[in-house]
Coordinates of C-alpha atoms in Angstrom, one line a residue:
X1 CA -23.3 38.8 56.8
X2 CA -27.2 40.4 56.9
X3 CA -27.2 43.2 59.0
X4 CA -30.1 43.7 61.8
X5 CA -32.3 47.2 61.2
X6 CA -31.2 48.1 64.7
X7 CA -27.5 47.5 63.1
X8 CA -27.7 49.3 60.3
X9 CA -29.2 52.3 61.3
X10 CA -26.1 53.1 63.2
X11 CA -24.0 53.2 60.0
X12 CA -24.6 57.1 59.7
X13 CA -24.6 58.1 56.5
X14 CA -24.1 55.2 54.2
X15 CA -26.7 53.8 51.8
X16 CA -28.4 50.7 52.4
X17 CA -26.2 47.9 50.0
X18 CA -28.5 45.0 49.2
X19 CA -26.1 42.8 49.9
X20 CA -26.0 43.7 53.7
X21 CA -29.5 42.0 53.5
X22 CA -28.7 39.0 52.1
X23 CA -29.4 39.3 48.7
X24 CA -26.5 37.5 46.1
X25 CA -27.0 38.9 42.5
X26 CA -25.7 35.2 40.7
X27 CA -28.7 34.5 38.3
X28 CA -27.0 33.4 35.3
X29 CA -30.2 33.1 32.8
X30 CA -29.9 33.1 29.4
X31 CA -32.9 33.7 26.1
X32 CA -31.3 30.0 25.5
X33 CA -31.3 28.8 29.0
X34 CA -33.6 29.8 32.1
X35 CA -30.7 29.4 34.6
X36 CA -30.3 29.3 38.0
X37 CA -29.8 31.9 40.4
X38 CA -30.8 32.6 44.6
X39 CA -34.5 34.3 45.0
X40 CA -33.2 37.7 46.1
X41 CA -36.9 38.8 46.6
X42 CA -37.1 39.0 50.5
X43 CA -33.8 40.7 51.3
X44 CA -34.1 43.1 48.7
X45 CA -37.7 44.4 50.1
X46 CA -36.1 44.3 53.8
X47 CA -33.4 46.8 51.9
X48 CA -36.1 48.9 50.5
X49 CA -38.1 49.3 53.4
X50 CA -35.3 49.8 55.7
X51 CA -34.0 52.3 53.2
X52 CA -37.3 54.4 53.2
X53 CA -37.7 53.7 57.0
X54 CA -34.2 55.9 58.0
X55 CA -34.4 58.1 54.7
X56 CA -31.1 56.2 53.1
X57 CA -30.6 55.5 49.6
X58 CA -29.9 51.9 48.7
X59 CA -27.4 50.5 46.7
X60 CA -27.0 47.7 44.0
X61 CA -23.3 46.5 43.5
X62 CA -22.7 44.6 40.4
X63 CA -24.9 41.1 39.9
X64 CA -28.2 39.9 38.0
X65 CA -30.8 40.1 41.1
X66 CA -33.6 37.2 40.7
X67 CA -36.9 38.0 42.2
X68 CA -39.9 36.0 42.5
X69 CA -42.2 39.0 43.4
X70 CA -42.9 42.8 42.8
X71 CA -40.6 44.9 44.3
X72 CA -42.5 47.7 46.4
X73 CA -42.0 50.5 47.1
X74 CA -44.5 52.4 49.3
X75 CA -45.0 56.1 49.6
X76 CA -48.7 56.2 50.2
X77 CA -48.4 57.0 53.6
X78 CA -46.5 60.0 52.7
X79 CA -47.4 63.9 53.6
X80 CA -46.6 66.7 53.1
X81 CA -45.2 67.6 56.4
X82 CA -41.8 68.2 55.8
X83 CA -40.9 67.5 59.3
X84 CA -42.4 64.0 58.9
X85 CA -39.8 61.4 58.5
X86 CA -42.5 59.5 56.2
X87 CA -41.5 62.5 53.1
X88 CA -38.3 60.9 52.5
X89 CA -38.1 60.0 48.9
X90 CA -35.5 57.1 47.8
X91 CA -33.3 56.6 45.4
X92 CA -32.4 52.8 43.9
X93 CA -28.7 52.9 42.6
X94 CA -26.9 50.6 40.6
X95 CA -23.6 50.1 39.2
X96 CA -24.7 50.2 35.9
X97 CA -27.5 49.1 33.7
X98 CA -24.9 46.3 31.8
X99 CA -23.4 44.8 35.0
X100 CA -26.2 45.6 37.3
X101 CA -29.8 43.8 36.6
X102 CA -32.9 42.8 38.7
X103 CA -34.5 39.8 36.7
X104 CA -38.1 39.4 37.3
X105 CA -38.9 35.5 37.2
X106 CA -42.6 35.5 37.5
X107 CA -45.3 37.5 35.7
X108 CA -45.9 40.6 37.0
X109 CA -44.4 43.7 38.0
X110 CA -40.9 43.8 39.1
X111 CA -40.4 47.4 40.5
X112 CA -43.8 48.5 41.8
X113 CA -43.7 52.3 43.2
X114 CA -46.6 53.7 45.0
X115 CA -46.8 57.7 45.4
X116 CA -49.8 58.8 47.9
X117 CA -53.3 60.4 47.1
X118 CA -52.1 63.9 47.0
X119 CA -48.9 62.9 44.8
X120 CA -47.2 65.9 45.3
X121 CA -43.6 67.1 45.5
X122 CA -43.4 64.7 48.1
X123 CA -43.9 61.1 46.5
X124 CA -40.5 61.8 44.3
X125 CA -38.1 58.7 43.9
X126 CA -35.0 58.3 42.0
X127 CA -33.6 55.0 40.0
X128 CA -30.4 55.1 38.3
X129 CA -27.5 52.3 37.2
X130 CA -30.1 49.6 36.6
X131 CA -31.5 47.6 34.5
X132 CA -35.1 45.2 34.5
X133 CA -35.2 42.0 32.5
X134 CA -37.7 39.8 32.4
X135 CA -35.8 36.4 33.4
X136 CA -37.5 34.6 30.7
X137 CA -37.2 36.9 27.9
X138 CA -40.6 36.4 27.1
X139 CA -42.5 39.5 27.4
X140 CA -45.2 37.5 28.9
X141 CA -48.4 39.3 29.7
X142 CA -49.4 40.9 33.1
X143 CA -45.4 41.5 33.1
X144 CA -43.9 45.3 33.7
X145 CA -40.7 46.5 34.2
X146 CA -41.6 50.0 35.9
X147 CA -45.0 50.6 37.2
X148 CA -45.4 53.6 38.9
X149 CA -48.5 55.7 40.6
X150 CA -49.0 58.8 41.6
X151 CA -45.4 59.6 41.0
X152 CA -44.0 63.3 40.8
X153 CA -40.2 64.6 40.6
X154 CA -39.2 61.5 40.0
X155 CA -35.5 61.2 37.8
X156 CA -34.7 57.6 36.1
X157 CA -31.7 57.5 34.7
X158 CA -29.3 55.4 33.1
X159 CA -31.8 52.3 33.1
X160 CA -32.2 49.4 30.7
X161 CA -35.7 48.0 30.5
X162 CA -36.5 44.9 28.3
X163 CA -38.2 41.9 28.0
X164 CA -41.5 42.5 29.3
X165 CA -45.2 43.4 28.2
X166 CA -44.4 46.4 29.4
X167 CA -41.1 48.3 30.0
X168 CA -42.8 51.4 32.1
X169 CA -46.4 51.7 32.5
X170 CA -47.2 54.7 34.1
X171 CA -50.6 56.2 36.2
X172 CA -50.9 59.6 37.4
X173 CA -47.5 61.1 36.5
X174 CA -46.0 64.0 36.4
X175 CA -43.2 66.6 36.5
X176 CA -40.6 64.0 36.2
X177 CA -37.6 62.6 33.7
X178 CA -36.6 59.5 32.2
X179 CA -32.6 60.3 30.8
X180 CA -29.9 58.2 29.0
X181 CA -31.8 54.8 29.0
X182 CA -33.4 52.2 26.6
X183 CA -36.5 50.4 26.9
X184 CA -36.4 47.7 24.6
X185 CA -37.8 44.5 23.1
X186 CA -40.3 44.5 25.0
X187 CA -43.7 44.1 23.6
X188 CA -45.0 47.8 24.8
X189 CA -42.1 49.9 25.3
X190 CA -44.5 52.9 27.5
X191 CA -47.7 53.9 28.3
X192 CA -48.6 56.9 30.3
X193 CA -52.4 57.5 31.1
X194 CA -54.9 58.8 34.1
X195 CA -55.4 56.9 36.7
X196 CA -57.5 59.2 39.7
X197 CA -56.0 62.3 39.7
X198 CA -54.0 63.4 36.6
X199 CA -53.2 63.2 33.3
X200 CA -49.6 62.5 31.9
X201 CA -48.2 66.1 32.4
X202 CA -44.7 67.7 32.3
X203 CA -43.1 64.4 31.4
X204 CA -39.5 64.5 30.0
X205 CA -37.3 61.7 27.7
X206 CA -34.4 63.1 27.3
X207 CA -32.0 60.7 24.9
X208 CA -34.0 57.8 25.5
X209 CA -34.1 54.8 23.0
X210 CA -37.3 53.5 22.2
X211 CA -36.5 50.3 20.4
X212 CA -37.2 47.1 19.1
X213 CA -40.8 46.8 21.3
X214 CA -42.7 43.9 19.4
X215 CA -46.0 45.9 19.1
X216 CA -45.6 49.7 19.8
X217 CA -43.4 52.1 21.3
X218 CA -45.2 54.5 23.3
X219 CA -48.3 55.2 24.1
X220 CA -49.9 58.5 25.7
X221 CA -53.4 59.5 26.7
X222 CA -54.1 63.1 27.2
X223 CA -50.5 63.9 27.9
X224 CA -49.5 67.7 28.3
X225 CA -46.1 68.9 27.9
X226 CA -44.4 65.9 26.8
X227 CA -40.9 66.4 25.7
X228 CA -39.1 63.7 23.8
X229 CA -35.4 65.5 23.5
X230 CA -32.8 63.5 21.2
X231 CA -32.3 59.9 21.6
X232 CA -34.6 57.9 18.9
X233 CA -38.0 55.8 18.2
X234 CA -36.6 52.7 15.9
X235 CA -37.7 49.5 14.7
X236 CA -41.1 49.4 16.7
X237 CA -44.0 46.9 15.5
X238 CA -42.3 44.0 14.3
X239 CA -45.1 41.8 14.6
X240 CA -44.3 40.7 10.7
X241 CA -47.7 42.5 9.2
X242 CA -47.4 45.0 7.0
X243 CA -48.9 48.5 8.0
X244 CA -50.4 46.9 11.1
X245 CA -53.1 49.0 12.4
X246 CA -52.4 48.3 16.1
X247 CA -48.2 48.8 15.6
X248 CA -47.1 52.2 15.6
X249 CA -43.8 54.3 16.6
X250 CA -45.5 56.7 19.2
X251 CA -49.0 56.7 19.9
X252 CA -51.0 60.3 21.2
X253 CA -54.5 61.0 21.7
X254 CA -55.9 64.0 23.1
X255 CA -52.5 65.7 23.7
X256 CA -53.2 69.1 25.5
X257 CA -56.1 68.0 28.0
X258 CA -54.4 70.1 31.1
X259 CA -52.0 72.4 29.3
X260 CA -51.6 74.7 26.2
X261 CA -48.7 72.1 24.4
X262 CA -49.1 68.8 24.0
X263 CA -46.0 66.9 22.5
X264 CA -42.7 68.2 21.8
X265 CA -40.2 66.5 20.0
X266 CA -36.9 67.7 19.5
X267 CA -33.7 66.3 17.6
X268 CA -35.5 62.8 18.4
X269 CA -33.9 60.1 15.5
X270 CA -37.2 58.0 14.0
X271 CA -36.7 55.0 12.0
X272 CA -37.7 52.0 10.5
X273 CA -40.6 51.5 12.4
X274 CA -43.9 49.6 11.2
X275 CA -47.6 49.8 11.3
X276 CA -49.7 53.0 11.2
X277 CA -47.2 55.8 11.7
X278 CA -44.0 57.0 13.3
X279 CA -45.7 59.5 15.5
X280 CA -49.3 59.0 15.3
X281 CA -51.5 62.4 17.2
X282 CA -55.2 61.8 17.5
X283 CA -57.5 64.9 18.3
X284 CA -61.5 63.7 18.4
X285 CA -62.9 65.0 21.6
X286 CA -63.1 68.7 22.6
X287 CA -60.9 68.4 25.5
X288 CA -57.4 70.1 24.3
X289 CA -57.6 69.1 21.0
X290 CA -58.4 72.1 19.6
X291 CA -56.3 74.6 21.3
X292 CA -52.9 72.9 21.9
X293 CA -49.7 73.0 19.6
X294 CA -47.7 69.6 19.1
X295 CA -44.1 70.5 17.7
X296 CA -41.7 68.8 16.1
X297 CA -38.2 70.4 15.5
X298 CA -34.9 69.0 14.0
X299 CA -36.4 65.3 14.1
X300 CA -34.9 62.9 11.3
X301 CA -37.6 60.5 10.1
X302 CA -37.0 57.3 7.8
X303 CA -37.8 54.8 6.1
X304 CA -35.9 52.0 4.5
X305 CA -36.8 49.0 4.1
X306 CA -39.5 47.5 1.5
X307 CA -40.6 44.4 4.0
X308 CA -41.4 46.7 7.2
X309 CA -42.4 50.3 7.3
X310 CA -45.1 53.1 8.5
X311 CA -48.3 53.9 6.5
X312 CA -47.0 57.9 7.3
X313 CA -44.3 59.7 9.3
X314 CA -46.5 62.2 11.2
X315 CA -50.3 60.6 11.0
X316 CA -52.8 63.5 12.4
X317 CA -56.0 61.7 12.9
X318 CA -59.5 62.9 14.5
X319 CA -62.5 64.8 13.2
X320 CA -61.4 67.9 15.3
X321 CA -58.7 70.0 14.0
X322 CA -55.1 69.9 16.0
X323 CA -52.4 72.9 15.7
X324 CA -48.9 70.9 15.0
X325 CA -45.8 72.9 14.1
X326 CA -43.1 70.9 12.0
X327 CA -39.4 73.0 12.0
X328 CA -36.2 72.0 10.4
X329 CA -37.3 68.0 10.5
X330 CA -35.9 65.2 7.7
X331 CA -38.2 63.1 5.9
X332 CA -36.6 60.4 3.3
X333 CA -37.0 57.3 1.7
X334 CA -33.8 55.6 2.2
X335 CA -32.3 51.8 1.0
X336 CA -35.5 49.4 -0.2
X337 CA -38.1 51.2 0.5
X338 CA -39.7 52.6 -2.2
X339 CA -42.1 55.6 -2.4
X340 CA -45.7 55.4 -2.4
X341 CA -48.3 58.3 -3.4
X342 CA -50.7 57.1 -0.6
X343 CA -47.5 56.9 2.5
X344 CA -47.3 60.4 2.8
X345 CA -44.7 62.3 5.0
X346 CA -47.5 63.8 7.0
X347 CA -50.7 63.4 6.3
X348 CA -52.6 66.3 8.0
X349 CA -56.4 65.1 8.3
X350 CA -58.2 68.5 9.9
X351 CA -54.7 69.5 11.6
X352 CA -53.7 73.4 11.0
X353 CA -49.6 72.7 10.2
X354 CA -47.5 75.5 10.9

C-alpha cells in the first residue's frame, strides 16, 4: 500500500521506507543477463522528497532498486537558519550493501546530491547500507554512482559502488568521510576537484577499498588534508598496456592549495596496480606545492606480477619541489615481478623526502 504525504507525516518518528511509496526492489539483472525488474524511479524520489520535506530519514529494506533516472536530492534551498525546517539533512539507509542495491539502468548519475551555495555545516547528508550498480555492468560513459556538490559533513558508510564511469565524483567537498566501503570495477573509482567554491579539503577514507577500477583509482585536484586510513589501493589500470601513462593507483596534483598538508596515508595496503605509479603527487604551480607536507606512514606497497605493474611506487613529479615524509612504509618485489633499475621505489624528482 503507497502511503499519502498527508499519511505519512502522521507516523511520528519513523523513517520514510521506500516501499511505503511504492517502490518493489525485484530487478534480477545479471553481467550475463540484463533482466527484468519494476522502474522504482518515481516512488523512490516521492520517498526522498517527502523524507527531506518532514526531516525523516528514509529507509531501504532488502531488494535491488531499478531506476531509470538520477536520484536527487536537493539541499540548495538550504540556510543556515537553524530554525528553518529547509536545514534538515537526510540520511539514505540500507540493509546492507550485499542485499540492498539501487541499479542505475540508464546512463547517468544514479544518486545526485545537491548542497547550496554557501555549502556549509548545513548541506550534510548521510548514506549507509547501500550499494550503486550500474544495471548493465558496463561502466558506460556519462554514468556515476555518487555525484555530489557542495557537500560538507557528510558520512558514507558501508557502501558498495561499481560498475560505472565513475563510482564517486565529487565538486566542492569537504569536511566529510567515506568509511568501510569499496568502490570498484568501475572505470574511475574517485575524483575530487573544485567546482565554485572549494577545493577537496578535510576529506577522510577510512578502510576504504579502491579496487579493480579499469583506468584509475583516484584522482584529486588541489586536495588539502586528505586522509586515506587503512583499507587498500589494488589492481587499478587494467586496461592491458603496460606502464600506461593515463593508469595510475592514486592520482594528486597540487596537494596543499588551502592548507599546510596535503595527503596523508596511513596503514593504507597498495598493490598490484598498473600504469604510472601507485601514488602519483604532482607539484608544478606555486599554489601549495611548495609549502605542504604529503606523508605516508606504515603503508605496504607491492608489486608482483611481470604482466601488470607501476613504473614507481611513490612517483613525485613537477618542476617545483614538494616536502613528502615516508615512515615505517614496505616496498617489495614480490612473485613474478622482477626488479628493474629504472622502476624505482620512489622516485623523488625536486621533492625534499623526509
Amino acid at each position: 500500500m503507497s502511503l499519502t504525504k498527508a499519511t505519512y507525516s502522521m507516523i511520528d518518528g519513523a523513517p520514510v521506507n521506500v516501499r511505503d511509496f511504492g517502490a518493489v526492489g525485484d530487478w534480477n539483472g545479471t553481467q550475463s543477463s540484463p533482466g527484468t525488474g519494476t522502474d522504482d524511479t518515481i516512488a523512490i524520489q516521492a520517498a526522498i522528497d517527502h523524507a527531506i520535506a518532514i526531516g525523516s530519514g528514509l529507509f531501504f529494506p532488502p531488494g535491488r532498486y531499478r531506476t531509470t533516472a538520477p536520484l536527487v536530492i536537493d539541499r540548495s534551498s538550504n540556510t543556515e537558519d537553524p530554525t528553518d525546517g529547509a536545514m534538515y539533512g537526510i540520511a539514505l539507509t540500507g540493509a546492507d550493501p550485499a542485499s540492498c542495491q539501487i541499479a542505475s539502468d540508464h546512463n547517468g548519475v544514479c544518486i545526485d546530491f545537491r548542497g547550496c551555495a554557501g555549502a556549509g555545516w548545513h548541506t550534510y547528508f548521510t548514506l549507509s547500507g547501500l550499494g550503486l550498480l550500474k544495471a548493465n555492468y558496463g561502466r558506460n560513459a556519462g554514468s556515476i554512482g555518487l555525484q555530489m556538490d557542495q557537500s560538507v559533513f557528510f558520512d558514507i558508510n558501508n557502501f558498495d559502488f561499481s560498475f560505472f564511469e565513475y563510482g564517486i565524483y565529487g565538486t566542492d567537498c569537504l569536511s566529510g568521510s567515506f568509511s568501510t566501503g569499496t568502490i570498484r570495477l568501475n572505470n574511475y573509482g574517485f575524483k575530487f576537484l573544485k567546482g565554485t567554491r572549494s577545493h577537496p579539503n578535510n576529506i577522510s577514507f577510512r578502510g576504504v577499498l579502491t579496487l579493480n577500477n579499469q583506468i584509475y583509482g583516484g584522482s584529486l585536484i588541489k586536495p588539502s588534508e586528505f586522509n586515506y586510513i587503512g583499507g587498500s589501493i589494488e589492481s587499478n589500470g587494467y586496461t592491458g598496456i603496460l606502464a600506461d601513462p593515463n593508469s595510475w593507483g592514486l592520482y594528486v596534483e597540487q596537494p596543499g592549495a588551502e592548507g599546510s598538508v596535503g595527503i596523508n596515508m596511513t596503514g593504507t595496503y597498495i598493490e598490484n596496480n598498473n600504469g604510472k605509479a601507485d601514488v602519483w603527487i604532482v607539484a608544478t604551480g606555486s599554489t601549495g606545492a611548495t609549502t605542504s607536507m604529503n606523508t605516508f606512514t606504515g603503508c605496504s606497497f607491492l608489486r608482483f606480477s611481470n604482466l601488470r605493474y607501476v613504473t614507481n611506487n611513490i612517483l613525485l613529479d613537477g618542476a617545483n619541489p614538494s616536502k613528502v615524509s615516508i615512515s615505517g612504509c614496505g616496498f617489495k618485489d614480490y612473485s613474478t615481478y622482477v626488479s628493474d633499475a629504472t622502476r624505482l621505489w620512489v622516485a623523488t624528482g625536486n621533492a625534499q623526502v623526509y
